[in-house]
Amino acid sequence: MSDSANDGDFSELLEAVASRKRMLLEYLTQERFLRRFQPAHIRDAVFSYVRAGGKSLRPAVAMLACGALGGDESRALPVAAAIEIYHTWTLVHDDVIDRDDTRRGLPTVHRDFARRAAEEFGWAPDEAEHYGRTIAMLAGDVQQSWSWSLLFEAHLEYGAPAEVVLQLGQDLASQVTPLLVEGETLDVQYSGEALTLSEPAVIDMLWKKTGVLYEFAGRAGAAIALKDADADLPAARAIASFCSLCGAAFQIQDDILGIVGDERQLGKPVGSDIREGKTTLLTLKALERADAQQRESILRTLGASKASPAEVQAVIQLLRELGTIAYAQERSRETVEKALGHLAALPQSANRGLLEQWALYLIQRQF
């Protein structure tokens, strides 16, 4: 592992991710894809988040995993693109579910198209809002179908064995999607239920929301490199386990940043999880540790969509005082340490070093 990563300097990793993101964006914005989606509002919605400047960590991990096992990363490009677009449809739908106004510092798809309906069609607010949600749902649907098409291109255009691509498609359909939807459903159901939940239940929900797709990204990259989608191959199992744990750590850090991050860097309001009543590891431990008066204060604001900035900040201060932010940070560090143990099964290489840096970056990132 590089000393620079241990020192918090992730410039090597970030450049590696950025270079792969450039390849990905060039691939996804080919004219043949731009022509595919009509009418213009659907096309704009489909490409909105693709062009908005996200981190593209999942596809980068798929490519790095491929290279770490001796594969040609360029051969993994369609699979990486499929993972990115698959992830994107979940974001578009998630923003509707969470009623979020912004993502990456820009209006969410449903908010943007509500505005466009009002401006372009002159529709009343209720109809415009409904139109925005409709476009978001349809765009997410077509993005999911596009992700399958991109996956098939790994065989049709890039020569991956058909049985490998079919198995990856089967895994995405029969394992990843049901688990991800389960995690999202639990996230909604758990809102305001922190008093009745256990830490393992919350961690399980976080993994299903995030870890399952990271695990698939690592496994898919390994399958392209090995020309074999057998998940029980030692190298594939090591990469998948590493990515799975890193995905859980990523979500814990995401929840931490949602409380203490910089709003300009995050591209979304800090404290929105509190207003939405989200059950996170932080709120779970806070309610567990709080005295009666502190618990009442937290519960009064948790899930209060109209809570004032001062009320939200008061809860954040309580989370600090109760040590729950530090607790969540320690849990994410422990998870990454466990993840790094799985990489020991892989030969030393530049890509393995980048994966190690990525794991550390996940828990030190600020956005």
Short mmCIF file of C-alpha atoms in Angstrom, two decimals, residues 19-366:
data_model
loop_
_atom_site.label_atom_id
_atom_site.label_comp_id
_atom_site.label_asym_id
_atom_site.label_seq_id
_atom_site.Cartn_x
_atom_site.Cartn_y
_atom_site.Cartn_z
CA SER A 19 -8.90 8.57 -16.45
CA ARG A 20 -11.30 5.63 -16.37
CA LYS A 21 -14.23 7.99 -15.98
CA ARG A 22 -13.14 9.82 -19.14
CA MET A 23 -13.11 6.52 -21.02
CA LEU A 24 -16.54 5.72 -19.63
CA LEU A 25 -18.06 9.08 -20.55
CA GLU A 26 -16.67 8.90 -24.08
CA TYR A 27 -18.16 5.43 -24.46
CA LEU A 28 -21.58 6.32 -23.03
CA THR A 29 -22.03 9.51 -25.04
CA GLN A 30 -21.50 7.94 -28.45
CA GLU A 31 -23.92 9.27 -31.03
CA ARG A 32 -25.54 5.84 -31.40
CA PHE A 33 -26.62 6.03 -27.76
CA LEU A 34 -27.68 9.66 -27.92
CA ARG A 35 -30.01 8.82 -30.84
CA ARG A 36 -31.55 5.89 -29.01
CA PHE A 37 -33.56 7.80 -26.43
CA GLN A 38 -36.54 9.90 -27.49
CA PRO A 39 -38.24 12.32 -27.07
CA ALA A 40 -35.78 15.00 -26.01
CA HIS A 41 -36.97 15.12 -22.39
CA ILE A 42 -36.29 11.40 -21.95
CA ARG A 43 -32.89 11.72 -23.59
CA ASP A 44 -31.96 14.67 -21.39
CA ALA A 45 -33.16 12.84 -18.27
CA VAL A 46 -31.26 9.66 -19.15
CA PHE A 47 -27.98 11.53 -19.55
CA SER A 48 -28.53 14.10 -16.79
CA TYR A 49 -26.61 12.38 -13.99
CA VAL A 50 -24.15 10.78 -16.40
CA ARG A 51 -22.92 14.25 -17.32
CA ALA A 52 -23.30 15.83 -13.88
CA GLY A 53 -19.89 14.95 -12.52
CA GLY A 54 -20.37 11.99 -10.19
CA LYS A 55 -17.42 10.00 -8.86
CA SER A 56 -18.05 6.90 -11.03
CA LEU A 57 -16.38 4.72 -8.38
CA ARG A 58 -18.31 1.54 -9.16
CA PRO A 59 -17.27 1.28 -12.82
CA ALA A 60 -13.72 2.29 -11.91
CA VAL A 61 -13.61 -0.53 -9.36
CA ALA A 62 -14.82 -3.03 -11.97
CA MET A 63 -12.00 -1.99 -14.29
CA LEU A 64 -9.38 -1.95 -11.53
CA ALA A 65 -10.51 -5.42 -10.41
CA CYS A 66 -10.14 -6.68 -13.97
CA GLY A 67 -6.62 -5.29 -14.19
CA ALA A 68 -5.68 -6.60 -10.74
CA LEU A 69 -6.35 -10.13 -11.98
CA GLY A 70 -4.29 -9.69 -15.13
CA GLY A 71 -7.12 -8.76 -17.48
CA ASP A 72 -7.23 -6.07 -20.16
CA GLU A 73 -9.19 -3.23 -18.57
CA SER A 74 -10.45 -1.97 -21.92
CA ARG A 75 -12.30 -5.29 -22.32
CA ALA A 76 -14.23 -4.49 -19.15
CA LEU A 77 -15.47 -1.12 -20.44
CA PRO A 78 -19.01 -2.26 -21.46
CA VAL A 79 -19.47 -4.03 -18.12
CA ALA A 80 -18.24 -0.95 -16.27
CA ALA A 81 -20.63 1.20 -18.31
CA ALA A 82 -23.49 -1.19 -17.53
CA ILE A 83 -22.74 -0.87 -13.81
CA GLU A 84 -22.65 2.93 -14.02
CA ILE A 85 -25.99 3.17 -15.83
CA TYR A 86 -27.53 0.56 -13.56
CA HIS A 87 -26.43 2.62 -10.55
CA THR A 88 -27.76 5.77 -12.19
CA TRP A 89 -31.32 4.47 -12.55
CA THR A 90 -31.32 3.67 -8.84
CA LEU A 91 -30.30 7.27 -8.08
CA VAL A 92 -33.03 8.73 -10.29
CA HIS A 93 -35.69 6.62 -8.57
CA ASP A 94 -34.16 7.10 -5.12
CA ASP A 95 -34.40 10.87 -5.49
CA VAL A 96 -38.13 10.55 -6.16
CA ILE A 97 -38.56 8.24 -3.17
CA ASP A 98 -36.63 10.58 -0.87
CA ARG A 99 -38.18 13.71 -2.41
CA ASP A 100 -34.71 15.21 -2.83
CA ASP A 101 -34.34 18.54 -4.61
CA THR A 102 -30.65 18.39 -5.53
CA ARG A 103 -27.96 15.91 -6.45
CA ARG A 104 -24.35 16.80 -7.22
CA GLY A 105 -25.28 20.45 -6.77
CA LEU A 106 -27.92 20.39 -9.52
CA PRO A 107 -31.69 19.82 -9.51
CA THR A 108 -32.73 16.19 -9.33
CA VAL A 109 -34.33 14.77 -12.47
CA HIS A 110 -37.89 14.99 -11.17
CA ARG A 111 -37.38 18.57 -9.94
CA ASP A 112 -35.72 19.67 -13.18
CA PHE A 113 -38.52 18.34 -15.35
CA ALA A 114 -41.22 19.73 -13.09
CA ARG A 115 -39.62 23.12 -13.71
CA ARG A 116 -39.41 22.47 -17.45
CA ALA A 117 -43.06 21.42 -17.61
CA ALA A 118 -44.07 24.66 -15.92
CA GLU A 119 -41.85 26.79 -18.15
CA GLU A 120 -42.28 25.01 -21.49
CA PHE A 121 -45.89 23.83 -21.23
CA GLY A 122 -47.29 26.38 -18.80
CA TRP A 123 -48.66 23.62 -16.59
CA ALA A 124 -50.01 24.23 -13.09
CA PRO A 125 -47.73 23.25 -10.16
CA ASP A 126 -49.45 19.94 -9.36
CA GLU A 127 -49.40 18.79 -12.99
CA ALA A 128 -45.81 19.94 -13.43
CA GLU A 129 -44.72 18.03 -10.30
CA HIS A 130 -46.48 14.91 -11.56
CA TYR A 131 -44.79 15.29 -14.95
CA GLY A 132 -41.38 15.58 -13.29
CA ARG A 133 -41.91 12.37 -11.34
CA THR A 134 -43.22 10.63 -14.46
CA ILE A 135 -40.14 11.54 -16.50
CA ALA A 136 -37.88 10.37 -13.65
CA MET A 137 -39.66 7.02 -13.45
CA LEU A 138 -39.53 6.49 -17.21
CA ALA A 139 -35.91 7.60 -17.48
CA GLY A 140 -34.93 5.20 -14.70
CA ASP A 141 -36.80 2.38 -16.41
CA VAL A 142 -35.05 2.92 -19.73
CA GLN A 143 -31.68 3.29 -17.98
CA GLN A 144 -32.15 -0.13 -16.42
CA SER A 145 -32.86 -1.65 -19.84
CA TRP A 146 -29.84 0.19 -21.26
CA SER A 147 -27.64 -1.35 -18.58
CA TRP A 148 -28.61 -4.83 -19.83
CA SER A 149 -27.84 -3.80 -23.41
CA LEU A 150 -24.41 -2.52 -22.35
CA LEU A 151 -23.72 -5.76 -20.53
CA PHE A 152 -24.52 -7.75 -23.68
CA GLU A 153 -22.04 -5.61 -25.62
CA ALA A 154 -19.26 -7.14 -23.54
CA HIS A 155 -19.83 -10.28 -25.61
CA LEU A 156 -21.22 -8.89 -28.86
CA GLU A 157 -18.63 -6.13 -29.37
CA TYR A 158 -15.77 -6.86 -26.95
CA GLY A 159 -15.43 -10.63 -27.14
CA ALA A 160 -16.20 -11.71 -23.58
CA PRO A 161 -17.40 -15.33 -23.48
CA ALA A 162 -21.18 -15.53 -23.87
CA GLU A 163 -21.52 -17.76 -20.80
CA VAL A 164 -19.71 -15.15 -18.68
CA VAL A 165 -22.01 -12.34 -19.80
CA LEU A 166 -25.13 -14.49 -19.37
CA GLN A 167 -24.11 -15.41 -15.83
CA LEU A 168 -23.40 -11.77 -14.94
CA GLY A 169 -26.79 -10.80 -16.34
CA GLN A 170 -28.47 -13.56 -14.36
CA ASP A 171 -26.69 -12.43 -11.19
CA LEU A 172 -27.72 -8.82 -11.76
CA ALA A 173 -31.36 -9.81 -12.31
CA SER A 174 -31.76 -12.53 -9.69
CA GLN A 175 -29.47 -11.31 -6.90
CA VAL A 176 -28.45 -7.67 -7.15
CA THR A 177 -31.80 -6.13 -8.09
CA PRO A 178 -33.93 -7.94 -5.48
CA LEU A 179 -31.41 -7.20 -2.71
CA LEU A 180 -31.03 -3.57 -3.71
CA VAL A 181 -34.80 -3.05 -3.83
CA GLU A 182 -35.10 -4.81 -0.48
CA GLY A 183 -32.53 -2.44 1.00
CA GLU A 184 -34.30 0.61 -0.39
CA THR A 185 -37.65 -0.64 0.92
CA LEU A 186 -36.20 -1.26 4.37
CA ASP A 187 -34.65 2.20 4.33
CA VAL A 188 -38.11 3.69 3.79
CA GLN A 189 -39.76 1.39 6.34
CA TYR A 190 -37.08 2.09 8.95
CA SER A 191 -37.64 5.85 8.86
CA GLY A 192 -38.54 6.96 12.35
CA GLU A 193 -38.11 3.43 13.73
CA ALA A 194 -34.61 3.78 15.21
CA LEU A 195 -35.85 2.99 18.73
CA THR A 196 -36.97 -0.50 17.68
CA LEU A 197 -34.04 -1.52 15.45
CA SER A 198 -30.77 -3.30 16.15
CA GLU A 199 -27.38 -2.35 14.76
CA PRO A 200 -27.10 -5.57 12.69
CA ALA A 201 -30.46 -4.77 11.06
CA VAL A 202 -29.29 -1.29 10.08
CA ILE A 203 -25.92 -2.56 8.77
CA ASP A 204 -27.76 -5.22 6.73
CA MET A 205 -30.00 -2.54 5.21
CA LEU A 206 -26.97 -0.34 4.37
CA TRP A 207 -25.19 -3.25 2.71
CA LYS A 208 -28.22 -4.11 0.58
CA LYS A 209 -28.54 -0.48 -0.52
CA THR A 210 -24.87 -0.07 -1.43
CA GLY A 211 -22.61 -3.04 -0.78
CA VAL A 212 -24.40 -5.45 -3.08
CA LEU A 213 -23.68 -3.40 -6.22
CA TYR A 214 -20.06 -2.81 -5.20
CA GLU A 215 -19.70 -6.55 -4.69
CA PHE A 216 -21.11 -7.13 -8.18
CA ALA A 217 -18.72 -4.55 -9.66
CA GLY A 218 -15.71 -6.39 -8.24
CA ARG A 219 -17.04 -9.78 -9.28
CA ALA A 220 -17.87 -8.58 -12.79
CA GLY A 221 -14.39 -7.15 -13.30
CA ALA A 222 -12.91 -10.42 -12.09
CA ALA A 223 -15.14 -12.43 -14.44
CA ILE A 224 -13.97 -10.44 -17.47
CA ALA A 225 -10.33 -10.92 -16.48
CA LEU A 226 -10.65 -14.63 -15.74
CA LYS A 227 -13.08 -15.30 -18.61
CA ASP A 228 -15.11 -17.20 -16.04
CA ALA A 229 -18.08 -15.99 -13.97
CA ASP A 230 -17.74 -18.68 -11.28
CA ALA A 231 -18.11 -16.66 -8.07
CA ASP A 232 -16.35 -19.42 -6.08
CA LEU A 233 -13.01 -19.01 -7.83
CA PRO A 234 -10.59 -17.88 -5.09
CA ALA A 235 -9.55 -14.65 -6.83
CA ALA A 236 -13.14 -13.73 -7.70
CA ARG A 237 -14.28 -14.46 -4.16
CA ALA A 238 -11.47 -12.33 -2.70
CA ILE A 239 -12.30 -9.34 -4.93
CA ALA A 240 -16.05 -9.67 -4.32
CA SER A 241 -15.63 -9.90 -0.53
CA PHE A 242 -13.32 -6.90 -0.54
CA CYS A 243 -15.74 -4.80 -2.59
CA SER A 244 -18.74 -5.94 -0.55
CA LEU A 245 -17.21 -4.74 2.72
CA CYS A 246 -15.97 -1.53 1.13
CA GLY A 247 -19.50 -0.84 -0.07
CA ALA A 248 -20.82 -1.06 3.48
CA ALA A 249 -18.04 1.28 4.68
CA PHE A 250 -18.89 3.67 1.84
CA GLN A 251 -22.51 3.93 3.01
CA ILE A 252 -21.53 4.51 6.64
CA GLN A 253 -19.21 7.32 5.51
CA ASP A 254 -22.00 8.68 3.31
CA ASP A 255 -24.26 8.89 6.35
CA ILE A 256 -21.50 10.62 8.34
CA LEU A 257 -20.98 13.20 5.59
CA GLY A 258 -24.74 13.75 5.44
CA ILE A 259 -24.42 15.07 8.99
CA VAL A 260 -21.02 16.79 9.14
CA GLY A 261 -20.02 17.27 5.49
CA ASP A 262 -19.60 20.46 3.49
CA GLU A 263 -22.83 21.20 1.63
CA ARG A 264 -20.97 22.72 -1.32
CA GLN A 265 -18.85 19.59 -1.72
CA LEU A 266 -21.72 17.19 -1.14
CA GLY A 267 -24.03 18.88 -3.62
CA LYS A 268 -27.01 18.33 -1.31
CA PRO A 269 -28.24 19.82 1.97
CA VAL A 270 -26.45 18.69 5.12
CA GLY A 271 -28.92 17.28 7.65
CA SER A 272 -31.49 16.14 5.09
CA ASP A 273 -31.34 12.61 6.55
CA ILE A 274 -32.50 14.06 9.87
CA ARG A 275 -35.46 15.85 8.30
CA GLU A 276 -36.36 12.68 6.38
CA GLY A 277 -36.21 10.60 9.57
CA LYS A 278 -33.61 8.23 8.13
CA THR A 279 -32.42 5.51 10.46
CA THR A 280 -28.64 5.53 10.21
CA LEU A 281 -25.95 4.07 12.43
CA LEU A 282 -25.52 7.56 13.89
CA THR A 283 -29.14 8.10 14.91
CA LEU A 284 -29.44 4.51 16.12
CA LYS A 285 -26.49 4.86 18.50
CA ALA A 286 -27.54 8.35 19.56
CA LEU A 287 -30.95 7.15 20.71
CA GLU A 288 -29.32 4.20 22.43
CA ARG A 289 -26.92 6.45 24.38
CA ALA A 290 -29.16 9.46 25.00
CA ASP A 291 -30.84 10.25 28.28
CA ALA A 292 -34.59 10.89 28.32
CA GLN A 293 -34.29 14.62 27.61
CA GLN A 294 -31.78 14.13 24.79
CA ARG A 295 -33.87 11.36 23.27
CA GLU A 296 -36.95 13.57 23.29
CA SER A 297 -35.01 16.35 21.56
CA ILE A 298 -33.75 14.00 18.85
CA LEU A 299 -37.14 12.40 18.24
CA ARG A 300 -38.83 15.80 18.03
CA THR A 301 -36.67 16.76 15.04
CA LEU A 302 -36.02 13.37 13.43
CA GLY A 303 -38.48 13.07 10.55
CA ALA A 304 -39.73 16.66 10.88
CA SER A 305 -39.61 17.85 7.27
CA LYS A 306 -40.16 21.47 8.33
CA ALA A 307 -37.45 21.44 11.02
CA SER A 308 -35.48 24.69 11.10
CA PRO A 309 -31.71 24.79 10.45
CA ALA A 310 -31.22 25.56 14.15
CA GLU A 311 -33.21 22.49 15.20
CA VAL A 312 -31.25 20.27 12.82
CA GLN A 313 -27.95 21.70 14.06
CA ALA A 314 -29.03 21.02 17.65
CA VAL A 315 -29.48 17.34 16.80
CA ILE A 316 -26.12 17.25 15.00
CA GLN A 317 -24.48 18.72 18.10
CA LEU A 318 -26.10 16.01 20.21
CA LEU A 319 -24.75 13.35 17.85
CA ARG A 320 -21.27 14.78 18.40
CA GLU A 321 -21.65 14.96 22.18
CA LEU A 322 -22.95 11.40 22.37
CA GLY A 323 -19.96 10.15 20.39
CA THR A 324 -22.01 8.58 17.63
CA ILE A 325 -20.10 10.25 14.80
CA ALA A 326 -16.83 8.91 16.22
CA TYR A 327 -18.48 5.51 16.68
CA ALA A 328 -19.61 5.38 13.04
CA GLN A 329 -16.15 6.46 11.87
CA GLU A 330 -14.59 3.63 13.87
CA ARG A 331 -17.05 1.11 12.43
CA SER A 332 -16.22 2.22 8.88
CA ARG A 333 -12.47 1.93 9.63
CA GLU A 334 -12.92 -1.56 11.07
CA THR A 335 -14.91 -2.61 8.00
CA VAL A 336 -12.21 -1.37 5.63
CA GLU A 337 -9.46 -3.11 7.62
CA LYS A 338 -11.40 -6.34 7.29
CA ALA A 339 -11.88 -5.71 3.57
CA LEU A 340 -8.16 -5.15 3.00
CA GLY A 341 -7.46 -8.59 4.42
CA HIS A 342 -9.19 -10.15 1.42
CA LEU A 343 -6.78 -8.46 -1.02
CA ALA A 344 -3.89 -10.40 0.50
CA ALA A 345 -5.01 -13.32 -1.68
CA LEU A 346 -4.16 -11.33 -4.83
CA PRO A 347 -0.68 -10.88 -6.32
CA GLN A 348 1.00 -7.53 -5.81
CA SER A 349 0.32 -5.17 -8.71
CA ALA A 350 -0.30 -1.51 -9.47
CA ASN A 351 -4.05 -2.18 -9.62
CA ARG A 352 -4.07 -3.98 -6.29
CA GLY A 353 -2.34 -0.92 -4.83
CA LEU A 354 -5.01 1.33 -6.32
CA LEU A 355 -7.76 -0.85 -4.84
CA GLU A 356 -6.08 -0.55 -1.43
CA GLN A 357 -5.97 3.23 -1.86
CA TRP A 358 -9.63 3.22 -2.88
CA ALA A 359 -10.62 1.40 0.32
CA LEU A 360 -8.85 4.01 2.45
CA TYR A 361 -10.27 6.84 0.37
CA LEU A 362 -13.83 5.67 1.02
CA ILE A 363 -13.53 6.43 4.73
CA GLN A 364 -11.50 9.63 4.41
CA ARG A 365 -13.36 11.30 1.55
CA GLN A 366 -15.19 14.56 2.15
#
